[in-house]
PDB file of C-alpha atoms in Angstrom:
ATOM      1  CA  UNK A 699      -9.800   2.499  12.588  1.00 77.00           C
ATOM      2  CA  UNK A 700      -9.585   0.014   9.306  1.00 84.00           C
ATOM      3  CA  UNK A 701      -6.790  -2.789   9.830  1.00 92.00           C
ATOM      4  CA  UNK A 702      -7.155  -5.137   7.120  1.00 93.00           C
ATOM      5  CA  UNK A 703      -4.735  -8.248   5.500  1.00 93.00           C
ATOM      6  CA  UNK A 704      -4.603  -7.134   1.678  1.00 94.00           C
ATOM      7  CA  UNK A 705      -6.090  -9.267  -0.787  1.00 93.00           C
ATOM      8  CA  UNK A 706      -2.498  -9.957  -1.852  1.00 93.00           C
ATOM      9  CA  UNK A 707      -1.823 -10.665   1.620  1.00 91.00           C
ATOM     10  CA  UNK A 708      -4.139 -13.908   1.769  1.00 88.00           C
ATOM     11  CA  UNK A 709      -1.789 -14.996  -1.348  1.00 87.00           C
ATOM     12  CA  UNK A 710       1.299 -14.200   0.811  1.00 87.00           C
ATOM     13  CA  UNK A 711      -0.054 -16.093   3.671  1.00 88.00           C
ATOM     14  CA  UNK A 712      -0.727 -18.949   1.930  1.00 80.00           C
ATOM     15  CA  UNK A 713       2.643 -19.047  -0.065  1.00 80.00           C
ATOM     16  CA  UNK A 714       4.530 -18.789   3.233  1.00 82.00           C
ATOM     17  CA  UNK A 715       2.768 -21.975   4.227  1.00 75.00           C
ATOM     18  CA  UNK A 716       4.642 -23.727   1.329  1.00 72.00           C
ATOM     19  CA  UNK A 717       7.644 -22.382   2.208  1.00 63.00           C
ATOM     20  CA  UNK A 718      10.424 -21.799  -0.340  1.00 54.00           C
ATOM     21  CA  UNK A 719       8.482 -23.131  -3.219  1.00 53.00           C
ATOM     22  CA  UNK A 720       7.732 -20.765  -4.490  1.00 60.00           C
ATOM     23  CA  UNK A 721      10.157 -18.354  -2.364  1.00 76.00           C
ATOM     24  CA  UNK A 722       7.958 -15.813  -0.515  1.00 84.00           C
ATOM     25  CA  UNK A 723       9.967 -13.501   1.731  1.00 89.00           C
ATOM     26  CA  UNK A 724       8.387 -12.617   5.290  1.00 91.00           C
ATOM     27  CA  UNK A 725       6.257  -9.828   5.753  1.00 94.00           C
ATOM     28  CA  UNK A 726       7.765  -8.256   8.620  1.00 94.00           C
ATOM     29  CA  UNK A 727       8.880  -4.388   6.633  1.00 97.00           C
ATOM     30  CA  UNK A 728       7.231  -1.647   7.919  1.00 98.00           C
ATOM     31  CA  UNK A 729       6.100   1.575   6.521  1.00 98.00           C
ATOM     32  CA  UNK A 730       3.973   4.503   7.490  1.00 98.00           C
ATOM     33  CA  UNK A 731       1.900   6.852   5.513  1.00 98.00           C
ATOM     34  CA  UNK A 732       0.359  10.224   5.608  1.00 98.00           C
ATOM     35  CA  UNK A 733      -2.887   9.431   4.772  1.00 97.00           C
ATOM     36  CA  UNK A 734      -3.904  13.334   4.060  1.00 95.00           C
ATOM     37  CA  UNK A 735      -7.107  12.853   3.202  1.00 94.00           C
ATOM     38  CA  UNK A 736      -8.417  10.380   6.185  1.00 96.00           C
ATOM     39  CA  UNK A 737      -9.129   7.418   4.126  1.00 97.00           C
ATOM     40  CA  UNK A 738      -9.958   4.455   5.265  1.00 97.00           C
ATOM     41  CA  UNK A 739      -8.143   0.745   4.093  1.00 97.00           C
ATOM     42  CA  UNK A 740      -8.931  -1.780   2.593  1.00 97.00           C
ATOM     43  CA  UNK A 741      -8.442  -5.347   1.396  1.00 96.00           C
ATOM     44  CA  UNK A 742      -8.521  -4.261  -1.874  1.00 98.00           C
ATOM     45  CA  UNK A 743      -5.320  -1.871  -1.463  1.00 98.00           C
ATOM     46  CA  UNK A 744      -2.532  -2.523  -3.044  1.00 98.00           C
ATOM     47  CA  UNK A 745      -0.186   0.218  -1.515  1.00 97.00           C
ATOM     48  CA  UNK A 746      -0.521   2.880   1.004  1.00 98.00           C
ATOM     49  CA  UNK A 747      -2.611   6.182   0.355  1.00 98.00           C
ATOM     50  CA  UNK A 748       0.431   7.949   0.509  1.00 97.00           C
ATOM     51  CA  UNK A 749       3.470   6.537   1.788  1.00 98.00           C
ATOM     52  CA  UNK A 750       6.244   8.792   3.786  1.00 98.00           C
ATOM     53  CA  UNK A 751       9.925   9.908   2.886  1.00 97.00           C
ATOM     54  CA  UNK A 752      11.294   7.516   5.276  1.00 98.00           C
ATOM     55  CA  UNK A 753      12.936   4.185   4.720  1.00 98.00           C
ATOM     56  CA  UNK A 754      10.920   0.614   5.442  1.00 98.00           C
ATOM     57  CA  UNK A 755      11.993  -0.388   8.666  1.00 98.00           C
ATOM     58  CA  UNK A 756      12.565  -4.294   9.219  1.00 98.00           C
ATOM     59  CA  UNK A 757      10.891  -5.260  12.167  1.00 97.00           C
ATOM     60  CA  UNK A 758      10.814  -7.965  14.672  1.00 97.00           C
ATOM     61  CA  UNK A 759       8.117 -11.018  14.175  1.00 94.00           C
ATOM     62  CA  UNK A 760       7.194 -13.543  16.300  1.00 93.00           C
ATOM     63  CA  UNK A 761       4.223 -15.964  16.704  1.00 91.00           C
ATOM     64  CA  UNK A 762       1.724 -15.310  19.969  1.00 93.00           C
ATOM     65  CA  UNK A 763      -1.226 -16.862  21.364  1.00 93.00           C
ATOM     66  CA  UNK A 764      -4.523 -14.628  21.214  1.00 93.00           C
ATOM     67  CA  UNK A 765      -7.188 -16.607  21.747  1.00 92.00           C
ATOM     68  CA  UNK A 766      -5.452 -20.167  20.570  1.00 89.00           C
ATOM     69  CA  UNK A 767      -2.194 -21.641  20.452  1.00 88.00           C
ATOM     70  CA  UNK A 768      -0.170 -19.613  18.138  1.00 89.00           C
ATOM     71  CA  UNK A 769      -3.050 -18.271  16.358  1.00 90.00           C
ATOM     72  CA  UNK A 770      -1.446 -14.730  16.038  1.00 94.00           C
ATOM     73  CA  UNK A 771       1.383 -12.764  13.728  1.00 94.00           C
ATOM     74  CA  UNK A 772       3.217 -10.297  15.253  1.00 95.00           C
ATOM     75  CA  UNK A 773       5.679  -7.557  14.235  1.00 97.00           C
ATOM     76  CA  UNK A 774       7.063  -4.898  16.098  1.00 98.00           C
ATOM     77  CA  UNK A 775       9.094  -1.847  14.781  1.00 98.00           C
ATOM     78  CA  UNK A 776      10.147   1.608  15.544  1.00 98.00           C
ATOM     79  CA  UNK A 777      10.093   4.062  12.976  1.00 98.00           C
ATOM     80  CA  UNK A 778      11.613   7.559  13.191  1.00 98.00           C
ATOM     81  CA  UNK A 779      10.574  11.049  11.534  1.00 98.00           C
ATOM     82  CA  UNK A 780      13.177  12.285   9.347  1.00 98.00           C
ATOM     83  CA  UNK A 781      10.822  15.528   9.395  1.00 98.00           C
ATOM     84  CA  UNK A 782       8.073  17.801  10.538  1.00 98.00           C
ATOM     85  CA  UNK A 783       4.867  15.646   9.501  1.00 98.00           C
ATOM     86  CA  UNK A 784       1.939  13.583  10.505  1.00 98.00           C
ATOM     87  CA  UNK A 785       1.563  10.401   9.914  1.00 98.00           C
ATOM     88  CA  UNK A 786      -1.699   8.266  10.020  1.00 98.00           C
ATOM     89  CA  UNK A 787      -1.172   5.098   8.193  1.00 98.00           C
ATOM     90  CA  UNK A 788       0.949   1.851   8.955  1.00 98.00           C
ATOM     91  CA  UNK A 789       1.449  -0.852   6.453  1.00 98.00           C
ATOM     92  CA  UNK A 790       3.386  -4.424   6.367  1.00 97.00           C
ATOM     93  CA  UNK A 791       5.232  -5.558   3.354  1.00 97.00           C
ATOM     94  CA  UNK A 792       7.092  -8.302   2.192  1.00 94.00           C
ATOM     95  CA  UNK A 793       9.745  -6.061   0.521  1.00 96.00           C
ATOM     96  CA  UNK A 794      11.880  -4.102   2.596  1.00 97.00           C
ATOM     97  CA  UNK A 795      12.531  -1.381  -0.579  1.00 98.00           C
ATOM     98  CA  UNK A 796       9.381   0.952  -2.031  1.00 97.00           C
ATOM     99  CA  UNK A 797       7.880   0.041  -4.710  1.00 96.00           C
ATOM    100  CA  UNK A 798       9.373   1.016  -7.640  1.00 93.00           C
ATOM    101  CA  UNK A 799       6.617   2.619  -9.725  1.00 95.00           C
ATOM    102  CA  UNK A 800       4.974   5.560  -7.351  1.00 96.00           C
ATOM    103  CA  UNK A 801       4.011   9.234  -9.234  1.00 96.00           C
ATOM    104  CA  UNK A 802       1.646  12.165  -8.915  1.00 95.00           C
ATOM    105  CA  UNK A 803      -1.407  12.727 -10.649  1.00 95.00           C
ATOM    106  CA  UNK A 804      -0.785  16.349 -13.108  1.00 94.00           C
ATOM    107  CA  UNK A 805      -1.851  18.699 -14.732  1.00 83.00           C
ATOM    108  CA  UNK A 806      -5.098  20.198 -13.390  1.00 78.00           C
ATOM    109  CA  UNK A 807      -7.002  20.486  -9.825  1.00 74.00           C
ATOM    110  CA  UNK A 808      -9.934  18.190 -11.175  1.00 77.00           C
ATOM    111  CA  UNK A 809      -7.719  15.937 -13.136  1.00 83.00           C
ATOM    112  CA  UNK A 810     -10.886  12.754 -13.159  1.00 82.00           C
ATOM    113  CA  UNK A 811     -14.464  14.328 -12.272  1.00 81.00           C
ATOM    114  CA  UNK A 812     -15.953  11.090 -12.597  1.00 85.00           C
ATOM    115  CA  UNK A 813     -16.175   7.845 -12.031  1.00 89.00           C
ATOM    116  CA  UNK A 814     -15.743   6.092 -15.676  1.00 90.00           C
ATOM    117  CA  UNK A 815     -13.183   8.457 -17.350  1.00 90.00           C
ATOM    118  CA  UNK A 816     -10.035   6.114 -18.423  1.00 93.00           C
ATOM    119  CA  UNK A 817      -7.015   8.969 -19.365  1.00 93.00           C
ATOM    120  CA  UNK A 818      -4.445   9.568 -16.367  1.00 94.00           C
ATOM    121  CA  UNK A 819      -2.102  12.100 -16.338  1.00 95.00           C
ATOM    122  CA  UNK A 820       1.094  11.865 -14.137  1.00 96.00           C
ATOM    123  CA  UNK A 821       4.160  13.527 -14.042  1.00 94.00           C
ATOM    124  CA  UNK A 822       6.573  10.826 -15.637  1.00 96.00           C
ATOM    125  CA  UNK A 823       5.013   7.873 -17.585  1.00 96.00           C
ATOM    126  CA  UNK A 824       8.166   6.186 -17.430  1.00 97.00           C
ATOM    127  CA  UNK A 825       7.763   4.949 -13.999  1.00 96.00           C
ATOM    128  CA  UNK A 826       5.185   2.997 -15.144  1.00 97.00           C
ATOM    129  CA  UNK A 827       4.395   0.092 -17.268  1.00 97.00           C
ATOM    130  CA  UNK A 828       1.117  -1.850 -19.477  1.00 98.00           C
ATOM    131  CA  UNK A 829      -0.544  -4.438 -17.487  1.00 98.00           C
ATOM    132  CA  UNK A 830       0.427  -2.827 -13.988  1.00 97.00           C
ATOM    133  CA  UNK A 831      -1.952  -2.040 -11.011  1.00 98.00           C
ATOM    134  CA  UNK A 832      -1.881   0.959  -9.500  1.00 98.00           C
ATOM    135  CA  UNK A 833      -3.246   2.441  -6.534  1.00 98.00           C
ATOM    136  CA  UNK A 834      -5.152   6.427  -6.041  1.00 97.00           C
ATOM    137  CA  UNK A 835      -6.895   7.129  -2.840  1.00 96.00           C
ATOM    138  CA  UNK A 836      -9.288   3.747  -2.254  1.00 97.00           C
ATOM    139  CA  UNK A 837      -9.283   2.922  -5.762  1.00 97.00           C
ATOM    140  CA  UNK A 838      -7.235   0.370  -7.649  1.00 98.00           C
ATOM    141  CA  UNK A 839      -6.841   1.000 -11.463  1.00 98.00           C
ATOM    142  CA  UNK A 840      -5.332  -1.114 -14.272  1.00 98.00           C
ATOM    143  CA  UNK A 841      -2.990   0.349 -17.095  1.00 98.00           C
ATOM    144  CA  UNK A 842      -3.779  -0.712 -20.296  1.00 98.00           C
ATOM    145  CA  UNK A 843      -2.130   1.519 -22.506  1.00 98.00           C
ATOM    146  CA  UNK A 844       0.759   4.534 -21.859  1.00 98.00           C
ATOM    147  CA  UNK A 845       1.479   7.537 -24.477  1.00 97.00           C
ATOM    148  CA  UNK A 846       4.265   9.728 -22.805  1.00 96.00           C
ATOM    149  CA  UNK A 847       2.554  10.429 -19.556  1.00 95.00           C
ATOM    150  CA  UNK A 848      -0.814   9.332 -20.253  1.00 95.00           C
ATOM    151  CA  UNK A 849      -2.243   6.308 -18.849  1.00 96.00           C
ATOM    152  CA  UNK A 850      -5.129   4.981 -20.086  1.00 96.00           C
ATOM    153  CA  UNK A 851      -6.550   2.914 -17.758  1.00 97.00           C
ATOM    154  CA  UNK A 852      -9.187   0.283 -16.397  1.00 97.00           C
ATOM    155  CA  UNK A 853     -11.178   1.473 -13.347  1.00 97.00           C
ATOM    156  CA  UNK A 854     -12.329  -0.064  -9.994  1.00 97.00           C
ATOM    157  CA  UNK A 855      -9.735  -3.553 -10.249  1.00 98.00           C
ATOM    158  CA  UNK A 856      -9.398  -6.165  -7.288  1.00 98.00           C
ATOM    159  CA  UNK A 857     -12.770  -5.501  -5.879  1.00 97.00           C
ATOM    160  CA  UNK A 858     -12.581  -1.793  -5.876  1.00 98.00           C
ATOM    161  CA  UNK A 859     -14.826   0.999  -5.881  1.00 97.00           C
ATOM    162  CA  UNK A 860     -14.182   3.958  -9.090  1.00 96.00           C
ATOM    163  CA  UNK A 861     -14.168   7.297  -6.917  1.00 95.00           C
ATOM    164  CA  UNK A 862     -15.346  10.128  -8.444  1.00 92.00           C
ATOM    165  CA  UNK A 863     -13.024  12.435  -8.542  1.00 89.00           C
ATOM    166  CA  UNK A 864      -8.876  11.983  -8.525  1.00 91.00           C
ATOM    167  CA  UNK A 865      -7.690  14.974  -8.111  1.00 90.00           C
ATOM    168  CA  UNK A 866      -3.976  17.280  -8.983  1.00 92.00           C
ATOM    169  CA  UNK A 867      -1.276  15.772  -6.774  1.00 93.00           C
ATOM    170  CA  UNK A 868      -2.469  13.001  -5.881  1.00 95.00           C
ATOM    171  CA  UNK A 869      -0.585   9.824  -5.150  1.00 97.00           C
ATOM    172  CA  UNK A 870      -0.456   7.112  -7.815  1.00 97.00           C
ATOM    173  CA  UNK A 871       1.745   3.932  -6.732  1.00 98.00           C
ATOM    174  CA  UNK A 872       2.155   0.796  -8.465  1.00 97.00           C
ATOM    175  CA  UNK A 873       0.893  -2.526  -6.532  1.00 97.00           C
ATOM    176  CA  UNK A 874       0.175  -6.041  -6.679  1.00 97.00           C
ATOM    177  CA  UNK A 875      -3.149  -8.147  -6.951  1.00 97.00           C
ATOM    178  CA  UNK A 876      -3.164 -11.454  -6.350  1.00 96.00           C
ATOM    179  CA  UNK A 877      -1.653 -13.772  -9.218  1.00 93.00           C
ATOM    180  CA  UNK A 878       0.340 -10.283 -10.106  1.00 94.00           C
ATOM    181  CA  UNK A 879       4.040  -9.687  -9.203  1.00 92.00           C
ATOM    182  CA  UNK A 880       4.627  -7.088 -12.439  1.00 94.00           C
ATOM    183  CA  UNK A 881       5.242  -4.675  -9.832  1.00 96.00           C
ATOM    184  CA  UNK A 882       8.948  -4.449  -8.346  1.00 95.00           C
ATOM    185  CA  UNK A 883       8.566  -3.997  -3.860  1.00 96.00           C
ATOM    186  CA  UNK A 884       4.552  -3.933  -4.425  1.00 95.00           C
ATOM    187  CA  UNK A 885       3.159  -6.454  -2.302  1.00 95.00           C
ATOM    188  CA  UNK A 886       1.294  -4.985   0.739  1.00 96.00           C
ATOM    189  CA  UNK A 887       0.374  -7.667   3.139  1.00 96.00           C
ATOM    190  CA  UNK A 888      -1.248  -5.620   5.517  1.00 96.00           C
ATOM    191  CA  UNK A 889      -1.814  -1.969   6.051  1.00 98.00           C
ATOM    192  CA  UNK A 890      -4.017   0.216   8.469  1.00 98.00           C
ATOM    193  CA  UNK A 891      -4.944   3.849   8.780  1.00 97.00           C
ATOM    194  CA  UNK A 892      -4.821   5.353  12.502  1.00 96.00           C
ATOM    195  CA  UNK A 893      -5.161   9.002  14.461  1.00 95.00           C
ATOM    196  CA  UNK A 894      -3.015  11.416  13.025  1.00 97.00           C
ATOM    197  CA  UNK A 895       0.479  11.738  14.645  1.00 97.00           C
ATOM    198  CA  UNK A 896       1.888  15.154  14.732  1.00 98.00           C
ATOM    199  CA  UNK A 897       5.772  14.304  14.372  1.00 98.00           C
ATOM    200  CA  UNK A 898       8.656  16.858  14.961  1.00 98.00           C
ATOM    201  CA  UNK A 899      12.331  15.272  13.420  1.00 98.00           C
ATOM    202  CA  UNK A 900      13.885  12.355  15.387  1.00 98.00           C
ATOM    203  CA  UNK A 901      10.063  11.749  16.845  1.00 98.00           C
ATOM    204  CA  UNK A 902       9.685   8.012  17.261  1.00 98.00           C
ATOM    205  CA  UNK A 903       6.441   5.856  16.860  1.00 98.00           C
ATOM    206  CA  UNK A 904       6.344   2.071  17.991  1.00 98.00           C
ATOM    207  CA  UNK A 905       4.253  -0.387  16.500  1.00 98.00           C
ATOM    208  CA  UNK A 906       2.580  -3.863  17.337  1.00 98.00           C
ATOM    209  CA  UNK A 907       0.931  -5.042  14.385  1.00 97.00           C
ATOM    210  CA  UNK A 908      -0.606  -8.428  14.772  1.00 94.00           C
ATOM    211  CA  UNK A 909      -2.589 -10.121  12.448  1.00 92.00           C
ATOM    212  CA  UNK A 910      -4.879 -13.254  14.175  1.00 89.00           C
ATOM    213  CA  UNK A 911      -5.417 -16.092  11.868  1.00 81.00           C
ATOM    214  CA  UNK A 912      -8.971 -17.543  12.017  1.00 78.00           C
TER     215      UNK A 912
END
């Protein structure tokens, strides 16, 4: 299993250590992810591979000893399946809300058969905006230019790797690097891919994320 604190998550960290100047909200909203094609995160994400219907749940954080003193970050949540589904990713974010730009790739089953193409389709360009970050599968992509529901974009961003092939339906959301906040709910301080759970409706999962500072 990959458990990893984001690359925007070291920024978070490190901005809650200054405390409200500049204001940076706690970490401790929860959300869980499909993950349908097994991938495996990253501290280069910048959103979950594909994040589920349900709401963010707020969890409850406290500070525990590991190994030293108070050397650990803890949040625990339950979450509950508004559906049939499995679920196979976890994430922690400092917004309780999703982020506000999230689409689907379009228009054909190869959509990107390489790894250097730069044209994007999606289903509504509008959710989107120049400058933004953007997250499909493992790889992070910049947005440099939109016609209608075209992006035209800049591959393998924030340490990335360009995969070769993006394919019809899959996710594109919007996320934060560090230094970058264009992106409305995007910051993803942590996130995790686990076994598949196999969830009827009203199915509950509890988590204990903890994050050890060293």
């Amino acid at each position: 299993m990959g458990a990893v604190v984001t690359a925007k998550g070291r920024e978070i960290i490190a901005g809650r250590m200054r405390g409200s100047s500049p204001s940076q909200a706690e970490p401790l909203n929860v959300a869980w992810g499909q993950n349908p094609a097994g991938l495996t995160a990253a501290v280069t994400d910048v959103g979950l591979f594909k994040e589920a219907s349900e709401s963010r749940v707020a969890g409850t954080s406290s500070v525990v000893t590991t190994t030293t003193p108070n050397d650990t970050y803890q949040v625990v949540a339950t979450v509950t399946s508004g559906s049939t589904q499995s679920i196979a990713e976890v994430a922690l974010s400092d917004s309780a809300s999703k982020p506000t730009a999230v689409d689907a790739v379009q228009t054909s089953s190869t959509v990107i058969g390489s790894n250097s193409a730069t044209s994007l389709i999606v289903a509504n360009g509008a959710n989107f905006s120049v400058n933004q970050y953007i997250q499909v599968r493992t790889e992070v992509l910049k947005i440099t230019a939109i016609s209608t529901n075209t992006l035209t974009v800049t591959r393998a961003q924030n340490g990335s790797t360009a995969i070769s092939t993006i394919a019809l339906n899959d996710v594109v959301t919007g996320g934060n690097i560090p230094g970058v906040s264009n992106v409305t709910n995007g910051s993803l301080y942590f996130h995790a891919e686990h076994g598949a759970q196999n969830l009827s409706s009203g199915d509950q999962v509890s988590y204990t994320l903890a994050v050890k500072h060293t």
